[in-house]
Short mmCIF file of C-alpha atoms and ligand atoms in Angstrom, two decimals:
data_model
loop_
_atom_site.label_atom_id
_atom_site.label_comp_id
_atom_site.label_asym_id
_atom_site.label_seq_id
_atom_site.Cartn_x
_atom_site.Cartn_y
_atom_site.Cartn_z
CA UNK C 29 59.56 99.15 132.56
CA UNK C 30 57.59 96.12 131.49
CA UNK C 31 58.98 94.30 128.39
CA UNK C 32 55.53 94.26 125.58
CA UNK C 33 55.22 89.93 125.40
CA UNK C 34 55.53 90.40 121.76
CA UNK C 35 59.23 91.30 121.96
CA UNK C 36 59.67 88.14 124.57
CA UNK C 37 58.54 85.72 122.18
CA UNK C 38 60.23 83.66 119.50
CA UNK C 39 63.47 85.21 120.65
CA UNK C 40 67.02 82.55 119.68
CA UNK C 41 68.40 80.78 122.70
CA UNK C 42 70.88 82.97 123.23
CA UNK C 43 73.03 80.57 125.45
CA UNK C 44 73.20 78.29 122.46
CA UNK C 45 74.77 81.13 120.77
CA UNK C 46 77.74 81.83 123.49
CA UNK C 47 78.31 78.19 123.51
CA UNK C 48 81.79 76.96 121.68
CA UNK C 49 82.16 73.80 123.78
CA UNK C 50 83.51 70.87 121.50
CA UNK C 51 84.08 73.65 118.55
CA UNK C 52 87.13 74.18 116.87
CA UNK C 53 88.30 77.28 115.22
CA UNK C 54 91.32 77.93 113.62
CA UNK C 55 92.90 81.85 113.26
CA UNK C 56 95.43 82.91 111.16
CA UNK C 57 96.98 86.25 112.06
CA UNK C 58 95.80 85.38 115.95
CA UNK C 59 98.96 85.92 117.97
CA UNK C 60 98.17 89.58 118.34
CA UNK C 61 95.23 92.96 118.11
CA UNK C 62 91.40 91.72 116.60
CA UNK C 63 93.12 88.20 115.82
CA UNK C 64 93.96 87.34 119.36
CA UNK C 65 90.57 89.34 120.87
CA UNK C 66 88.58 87.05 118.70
CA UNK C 67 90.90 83.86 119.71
CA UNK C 68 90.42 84.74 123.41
CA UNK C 69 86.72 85.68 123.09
CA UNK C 70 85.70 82.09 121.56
CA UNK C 71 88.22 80.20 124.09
CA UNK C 72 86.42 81.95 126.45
CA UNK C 73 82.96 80.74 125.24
CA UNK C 74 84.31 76.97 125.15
CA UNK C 75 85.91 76.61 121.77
CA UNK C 76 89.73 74.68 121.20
CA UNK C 77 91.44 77.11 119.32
CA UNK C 78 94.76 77.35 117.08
CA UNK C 79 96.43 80.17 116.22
CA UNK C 80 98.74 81.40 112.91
CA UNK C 81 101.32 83.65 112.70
CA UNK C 82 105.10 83.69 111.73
CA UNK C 83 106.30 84.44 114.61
CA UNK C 84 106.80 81.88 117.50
CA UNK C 85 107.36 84.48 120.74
CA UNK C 86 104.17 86.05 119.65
CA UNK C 87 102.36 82.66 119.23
CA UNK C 88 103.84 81.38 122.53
CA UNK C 89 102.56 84.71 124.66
CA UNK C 90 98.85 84.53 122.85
CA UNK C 91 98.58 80.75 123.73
CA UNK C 92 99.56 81.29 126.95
CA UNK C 93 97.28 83.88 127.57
CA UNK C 94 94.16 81.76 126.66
CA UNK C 95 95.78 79.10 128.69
CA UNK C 96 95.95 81.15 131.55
CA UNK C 97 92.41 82.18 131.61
CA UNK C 98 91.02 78.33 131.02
CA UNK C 99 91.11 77.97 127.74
CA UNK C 100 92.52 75.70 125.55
CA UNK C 101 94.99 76.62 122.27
CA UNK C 102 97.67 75.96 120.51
CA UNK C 103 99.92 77.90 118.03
CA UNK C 104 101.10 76.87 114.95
CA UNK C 105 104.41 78.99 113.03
CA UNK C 106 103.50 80.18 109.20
CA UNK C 107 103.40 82.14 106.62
CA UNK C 108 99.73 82.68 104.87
CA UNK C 109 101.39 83.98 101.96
CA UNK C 110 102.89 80.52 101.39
CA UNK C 111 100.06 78.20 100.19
CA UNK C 112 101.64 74.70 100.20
CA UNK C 113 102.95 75.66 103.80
CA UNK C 114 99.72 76.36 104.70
CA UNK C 115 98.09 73.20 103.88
CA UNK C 116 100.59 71.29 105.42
CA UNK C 117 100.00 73.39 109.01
CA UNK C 118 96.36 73.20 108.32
CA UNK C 119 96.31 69.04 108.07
CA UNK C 120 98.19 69.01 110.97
CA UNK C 121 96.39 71.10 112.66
CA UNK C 122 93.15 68.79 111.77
CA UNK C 123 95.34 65.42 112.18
CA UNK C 124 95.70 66.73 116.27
CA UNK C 125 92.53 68.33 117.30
CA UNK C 126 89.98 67.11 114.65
CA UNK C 127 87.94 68.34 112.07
CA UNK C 128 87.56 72.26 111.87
CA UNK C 129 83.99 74.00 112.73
CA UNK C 130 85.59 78.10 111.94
CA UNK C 131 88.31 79.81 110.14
CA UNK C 132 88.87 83.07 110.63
CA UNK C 133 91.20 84.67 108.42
CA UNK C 134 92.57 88.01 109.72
CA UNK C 135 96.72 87.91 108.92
CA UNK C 136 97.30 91.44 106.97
CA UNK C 137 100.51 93.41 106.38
CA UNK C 138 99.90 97.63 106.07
CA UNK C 139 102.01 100.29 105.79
CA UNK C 140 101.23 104.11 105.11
CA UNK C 141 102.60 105.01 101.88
CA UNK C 142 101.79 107.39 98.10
CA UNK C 143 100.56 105.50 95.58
CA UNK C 144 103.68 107.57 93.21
CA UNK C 145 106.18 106.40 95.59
CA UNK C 146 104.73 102.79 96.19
CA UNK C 147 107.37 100.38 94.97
CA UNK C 148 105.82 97.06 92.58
CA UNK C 149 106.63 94.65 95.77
CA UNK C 150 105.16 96.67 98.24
CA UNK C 151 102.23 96.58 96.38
CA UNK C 152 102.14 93.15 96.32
CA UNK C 153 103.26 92.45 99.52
CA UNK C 154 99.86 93.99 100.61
CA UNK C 155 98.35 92.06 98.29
CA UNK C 156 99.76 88.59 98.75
CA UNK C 157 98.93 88.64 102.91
CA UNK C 158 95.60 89.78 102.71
CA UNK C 159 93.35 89.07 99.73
CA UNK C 160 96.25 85.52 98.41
CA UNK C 161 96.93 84.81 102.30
CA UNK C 162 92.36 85.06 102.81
CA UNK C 163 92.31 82.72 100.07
CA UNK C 164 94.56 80.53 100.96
CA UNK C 165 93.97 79.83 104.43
CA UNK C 166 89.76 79.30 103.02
CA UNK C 167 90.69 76.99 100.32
CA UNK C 168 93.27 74.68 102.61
CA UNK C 169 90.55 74.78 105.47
CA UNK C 170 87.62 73.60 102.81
CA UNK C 171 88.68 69.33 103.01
CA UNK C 172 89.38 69.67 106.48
CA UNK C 173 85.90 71.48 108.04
CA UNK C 174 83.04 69.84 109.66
CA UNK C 175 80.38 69.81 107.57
CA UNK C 176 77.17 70.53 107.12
CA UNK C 177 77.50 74.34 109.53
CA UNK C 178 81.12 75.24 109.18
CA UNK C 179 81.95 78.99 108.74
CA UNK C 180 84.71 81.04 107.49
CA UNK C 181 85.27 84.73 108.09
CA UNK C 182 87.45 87.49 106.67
CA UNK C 183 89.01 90.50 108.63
CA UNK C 184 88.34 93.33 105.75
CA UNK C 185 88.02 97.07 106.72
CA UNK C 186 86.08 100.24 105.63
CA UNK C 187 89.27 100.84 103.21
CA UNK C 188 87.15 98.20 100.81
CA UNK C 189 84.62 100.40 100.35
CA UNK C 190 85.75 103.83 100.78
CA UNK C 191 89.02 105.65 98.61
CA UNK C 192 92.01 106.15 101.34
CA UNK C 193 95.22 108.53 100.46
CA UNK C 194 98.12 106.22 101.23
CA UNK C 195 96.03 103.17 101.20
CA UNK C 196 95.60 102.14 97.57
CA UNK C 197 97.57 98.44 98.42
CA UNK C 198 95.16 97.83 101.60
CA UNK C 199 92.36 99.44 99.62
CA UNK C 200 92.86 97.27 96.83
CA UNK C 201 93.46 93.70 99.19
CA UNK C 202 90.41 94.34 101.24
CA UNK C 203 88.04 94.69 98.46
CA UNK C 204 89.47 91.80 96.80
CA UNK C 205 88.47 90.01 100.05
CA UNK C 206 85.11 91.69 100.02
CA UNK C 207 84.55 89.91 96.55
CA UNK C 208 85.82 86.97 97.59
CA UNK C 209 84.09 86.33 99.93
CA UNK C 210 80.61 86.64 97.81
CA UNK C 211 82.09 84.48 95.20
CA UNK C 212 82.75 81.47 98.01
CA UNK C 213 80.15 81.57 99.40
CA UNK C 214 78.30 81.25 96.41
CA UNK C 215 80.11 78.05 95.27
CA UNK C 216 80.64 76.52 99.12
CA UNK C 217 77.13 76.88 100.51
CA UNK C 218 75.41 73.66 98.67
CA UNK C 219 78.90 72.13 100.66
CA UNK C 220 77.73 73.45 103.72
CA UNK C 221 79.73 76.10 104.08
CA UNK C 222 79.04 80.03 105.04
CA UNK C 223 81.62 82.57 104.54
CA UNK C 224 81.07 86.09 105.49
CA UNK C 225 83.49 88.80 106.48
CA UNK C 226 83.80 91.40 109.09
CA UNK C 227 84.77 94.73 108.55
CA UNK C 228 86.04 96.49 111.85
CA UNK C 229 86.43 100.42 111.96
CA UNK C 230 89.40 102.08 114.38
CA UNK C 231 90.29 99.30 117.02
CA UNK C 232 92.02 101.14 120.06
CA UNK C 233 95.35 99.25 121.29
CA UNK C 234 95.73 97.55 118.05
CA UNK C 235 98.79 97.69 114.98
CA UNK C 236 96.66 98.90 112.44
CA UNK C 237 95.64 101.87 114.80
CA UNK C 238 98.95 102.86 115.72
CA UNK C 239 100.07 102.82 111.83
CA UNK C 240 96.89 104.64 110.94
CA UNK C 241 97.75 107.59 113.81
CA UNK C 242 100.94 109.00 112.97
CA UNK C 243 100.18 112.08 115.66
CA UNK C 244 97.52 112.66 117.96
CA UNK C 245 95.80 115.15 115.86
CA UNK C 246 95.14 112.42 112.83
CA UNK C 247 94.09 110.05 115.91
CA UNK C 248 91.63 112.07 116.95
CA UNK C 249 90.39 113.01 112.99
CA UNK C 250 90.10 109.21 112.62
CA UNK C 251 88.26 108.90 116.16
CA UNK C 252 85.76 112.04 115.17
CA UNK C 253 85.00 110.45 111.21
CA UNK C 254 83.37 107.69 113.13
CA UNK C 255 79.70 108.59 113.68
CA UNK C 256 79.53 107.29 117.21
CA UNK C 257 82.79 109.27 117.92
CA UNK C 258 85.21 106.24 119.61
CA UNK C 259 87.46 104.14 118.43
CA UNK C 260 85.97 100.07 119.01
CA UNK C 261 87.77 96.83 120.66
CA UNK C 262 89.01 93.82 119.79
CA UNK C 263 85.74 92.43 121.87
CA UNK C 264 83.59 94.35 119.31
CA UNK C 265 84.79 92.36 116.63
CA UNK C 266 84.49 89.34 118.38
CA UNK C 267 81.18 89.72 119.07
CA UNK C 268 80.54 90.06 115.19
CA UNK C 269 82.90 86.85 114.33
CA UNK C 270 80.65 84.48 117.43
CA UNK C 271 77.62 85.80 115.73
CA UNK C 272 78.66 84.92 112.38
CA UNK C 273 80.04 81.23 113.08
CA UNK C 274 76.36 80.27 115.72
CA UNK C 275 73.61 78.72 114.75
CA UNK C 276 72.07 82.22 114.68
CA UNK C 277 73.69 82.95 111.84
CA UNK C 278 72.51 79.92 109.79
CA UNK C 279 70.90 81.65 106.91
CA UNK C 280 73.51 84.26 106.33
CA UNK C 281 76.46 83.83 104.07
CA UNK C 282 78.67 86.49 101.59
CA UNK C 283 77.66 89.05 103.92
CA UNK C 284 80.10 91.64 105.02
CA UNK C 285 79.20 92.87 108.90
CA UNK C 286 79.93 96.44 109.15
CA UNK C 287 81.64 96.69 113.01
CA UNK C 288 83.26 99.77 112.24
CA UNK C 289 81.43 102.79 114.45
CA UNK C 290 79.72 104.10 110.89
CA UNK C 291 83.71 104.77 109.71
CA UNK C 292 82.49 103.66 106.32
CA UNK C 293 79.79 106.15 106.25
CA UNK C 294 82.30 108.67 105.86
CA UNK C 295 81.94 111.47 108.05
CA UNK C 296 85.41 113.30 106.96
CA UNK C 297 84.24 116.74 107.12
CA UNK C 298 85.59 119.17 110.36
CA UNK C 299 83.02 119.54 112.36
C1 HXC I 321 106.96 101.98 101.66
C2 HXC I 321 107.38 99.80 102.27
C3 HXC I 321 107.11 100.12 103.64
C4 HXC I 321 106.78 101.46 103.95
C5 HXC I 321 107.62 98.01 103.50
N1 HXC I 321 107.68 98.49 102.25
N2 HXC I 321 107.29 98.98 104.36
N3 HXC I 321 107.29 100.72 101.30
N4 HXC I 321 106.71 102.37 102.93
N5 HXC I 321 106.54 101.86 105.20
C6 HXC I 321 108.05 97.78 101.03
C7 HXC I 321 109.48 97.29 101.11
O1 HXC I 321 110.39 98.33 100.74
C8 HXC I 321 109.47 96.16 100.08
O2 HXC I 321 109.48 96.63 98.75
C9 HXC I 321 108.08 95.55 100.29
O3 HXC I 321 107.28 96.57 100.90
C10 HXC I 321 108.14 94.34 101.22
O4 HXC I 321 108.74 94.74 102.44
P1 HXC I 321 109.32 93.66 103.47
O5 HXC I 321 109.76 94.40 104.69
O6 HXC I 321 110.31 92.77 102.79
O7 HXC I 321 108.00 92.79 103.77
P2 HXC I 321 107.72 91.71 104.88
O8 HXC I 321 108.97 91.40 105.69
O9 HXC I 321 107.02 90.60 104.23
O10 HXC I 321 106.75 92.49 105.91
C11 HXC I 321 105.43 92.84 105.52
C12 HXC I 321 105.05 94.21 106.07
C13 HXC I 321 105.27 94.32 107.59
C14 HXC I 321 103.58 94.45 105.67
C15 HXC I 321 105.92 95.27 105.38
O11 HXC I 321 104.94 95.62 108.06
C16 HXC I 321 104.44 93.31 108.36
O12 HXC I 321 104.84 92.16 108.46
N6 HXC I 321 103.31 93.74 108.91
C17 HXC I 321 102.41 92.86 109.68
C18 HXC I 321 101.74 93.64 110.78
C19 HXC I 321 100.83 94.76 110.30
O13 HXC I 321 101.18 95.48 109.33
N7 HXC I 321 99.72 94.93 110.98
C20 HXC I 321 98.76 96.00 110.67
C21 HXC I 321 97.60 95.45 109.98
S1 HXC I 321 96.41 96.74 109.93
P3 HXC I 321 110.86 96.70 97.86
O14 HXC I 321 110.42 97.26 96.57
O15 HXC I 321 111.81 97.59 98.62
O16 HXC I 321 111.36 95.28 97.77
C22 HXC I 321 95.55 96.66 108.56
C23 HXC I 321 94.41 97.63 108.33
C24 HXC I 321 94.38 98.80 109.26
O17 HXC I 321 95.73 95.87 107.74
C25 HXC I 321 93.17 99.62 108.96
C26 HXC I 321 93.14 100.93 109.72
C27 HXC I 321 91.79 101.64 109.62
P1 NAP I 322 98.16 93.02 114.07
O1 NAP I 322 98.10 93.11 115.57
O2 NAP I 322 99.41 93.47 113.40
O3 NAP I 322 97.86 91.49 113.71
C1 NAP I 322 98.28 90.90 112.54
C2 NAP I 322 98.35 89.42 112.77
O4 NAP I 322 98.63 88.76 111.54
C3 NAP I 322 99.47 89.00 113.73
O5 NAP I 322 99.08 87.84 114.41
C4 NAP I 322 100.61 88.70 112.78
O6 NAP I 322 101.58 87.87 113.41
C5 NAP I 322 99.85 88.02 111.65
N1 NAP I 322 100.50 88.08 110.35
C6 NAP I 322 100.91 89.18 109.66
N2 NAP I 322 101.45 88.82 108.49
C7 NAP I 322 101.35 87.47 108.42
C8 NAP I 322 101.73 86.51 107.45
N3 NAP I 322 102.31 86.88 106.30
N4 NAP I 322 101.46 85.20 107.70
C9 NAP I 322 100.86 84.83 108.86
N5 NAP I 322 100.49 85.68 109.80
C10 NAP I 322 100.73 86.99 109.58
O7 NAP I 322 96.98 93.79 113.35
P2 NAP I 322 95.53 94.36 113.75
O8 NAP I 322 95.61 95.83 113.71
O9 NAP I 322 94.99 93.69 114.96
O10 NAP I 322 94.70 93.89 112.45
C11 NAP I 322 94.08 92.60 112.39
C12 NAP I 322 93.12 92.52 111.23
O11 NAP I 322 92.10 93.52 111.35
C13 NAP I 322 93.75 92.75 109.86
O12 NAP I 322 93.11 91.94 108.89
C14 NAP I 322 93.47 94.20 109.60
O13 NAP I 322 93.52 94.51 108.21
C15 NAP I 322 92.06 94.31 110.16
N6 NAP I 322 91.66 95.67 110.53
C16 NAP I 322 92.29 96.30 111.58
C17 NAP I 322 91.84 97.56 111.99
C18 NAP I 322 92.44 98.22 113.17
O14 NAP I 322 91.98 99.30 113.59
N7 NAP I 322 93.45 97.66 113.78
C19 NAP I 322 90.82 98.19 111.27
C20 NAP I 322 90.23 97.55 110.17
C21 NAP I 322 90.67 96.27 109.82
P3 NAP I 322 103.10 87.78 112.84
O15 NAP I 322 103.52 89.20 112.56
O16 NAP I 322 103.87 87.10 113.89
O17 NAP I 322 103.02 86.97 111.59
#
């Protein structure tokens, strides 16, 4: 089939988009699932990346792995719910591998449990790693990025948008984020700054998956309320987050990217 010319033209260069060479990104909650797809994905497209988590093993196997393919990263041990901490790891980060061009913020704690038998901590643990630990991983990065054309992206979810039984701490976190994001990127973009989020739907082999399907028969009612009927990957997602942080992207900031299969559409009925 021949391609109308009209369609040809004025199209972006897309090999400036797959091109991180000289770019570094920074990702907290990277040492494992969508964090460390999106950490490998941009290695793989030329970016120097470092990775946050708590835990060391997990940050030594996740740098290794981007090692081992070519890459180049490095890991860095902490806590996103600790906000001094972070600014500390953060300036370090900057002192050794130079000014920051991403951030991608996708640490989160989850558990499955009712809203009557959710203790006042466990609500707040929720809270405090996804929607405190988003914000402060964003606001440490903010001195440290290269500006004009740095990005930073959240990890939300469908839960922002639509009601969940057993979900009212994630719920709550994630459309925090959602709001947060609009609100930066309203005061950061005459810095130079975008910040948009992306909000993935079911991600096979991930955490948040395996929480989500207690038994195979709520896997597959999570798989079938998707509209295109399959759960995504980690590569999925890192698609959206390289789109977000190129040159493509320029003009868009407090935009959430739906990469979620139409999960937020809602399609809970049985079929
Ligand atoms: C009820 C629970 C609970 C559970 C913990 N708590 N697990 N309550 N049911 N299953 C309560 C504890 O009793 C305590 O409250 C409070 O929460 C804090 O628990 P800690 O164990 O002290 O917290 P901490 O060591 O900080 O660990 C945080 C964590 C843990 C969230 C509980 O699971 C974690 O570190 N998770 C990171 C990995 C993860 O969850 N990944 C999935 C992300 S997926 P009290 O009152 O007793 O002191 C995701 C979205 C998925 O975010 C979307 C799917 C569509
Ligand atoms: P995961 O594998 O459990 O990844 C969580 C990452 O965050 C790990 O690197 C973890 O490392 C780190 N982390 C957790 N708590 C932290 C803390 N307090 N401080 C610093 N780092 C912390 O989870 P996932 O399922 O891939 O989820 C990743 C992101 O996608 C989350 O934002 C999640 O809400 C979102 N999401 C996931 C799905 C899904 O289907 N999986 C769907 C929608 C949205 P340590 O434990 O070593 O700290």
């Amino acid at each position: 089939m021949t391609i109308p010319e009209t369609l040809t033209q004025n199209q972006p260069d897309r090999s400036a988009a797959a091109d991180y060479r000289g770019k570094r990104v920074v990702i907290s909650g990277g040492s494992s699932g969508i964090g460390l797809g999106i950490a490998q994905h941009l290695a793989a497209l030329g970016a120097q990346v470092a990775i946050l988590g708590r835990t060391q093993d997990k940050l030594d196997a996740a740098t290794a792995s981007i090692i081992a393919a070519g890459g180049h990263a490095a890991g860095f041990s902490v806590d996103v719910r600790d906000a001094a901490k972070v600014a500390e790891t953060l300036a370090a980060c900057r002192e050794q591998h130079g000014e920051i061009d991403a951030l991608i913020a996708a640490a989160a704690g989850n558990f499955f449990v009712p809203a009557a038998k959710m203790s006042a901590n466990a609500f707040k643990t929720v809270i405090d790693i996804d929607l405190v630990g988003t914000f402060n991983v964003f606001s440490a990065a903010l001195p440290l990025l290269r500006k004009p054309g740095a990005s930073l992206i959240a990890i939300t979810a469908p839960q922002a948008q639509r009601a969940m039984p057993l979900q009212a701490h994630a719920c709550a976190a994630k459309a925090g984020i959602d709001m947060l994001v609009k609100c930066l990127a309203l005061e950061w973009g005459a810095l130079g700054v975008r910040v948009n989020a992306v909000s993935p739907g079911p991600i096979a082999d991930t955490e948040g998956l395996s929480k989500l399907s207690a038994s195979p028969e709520i896997e597959t009612f999570v798989r079938e309320a998707t509209a295109l009927k399959r759960f995504g990957k980690a590569e999925d997602i890192a698609q959206a987050v390289a789109f977000l942080c190129s040159a493509q992207a320029g003009y868009v900031t407090g935009s959430i990217l739906d990469c979620d299969g139409g999960m937020r559409l809602g399609n809970f009925h049985s079929p």
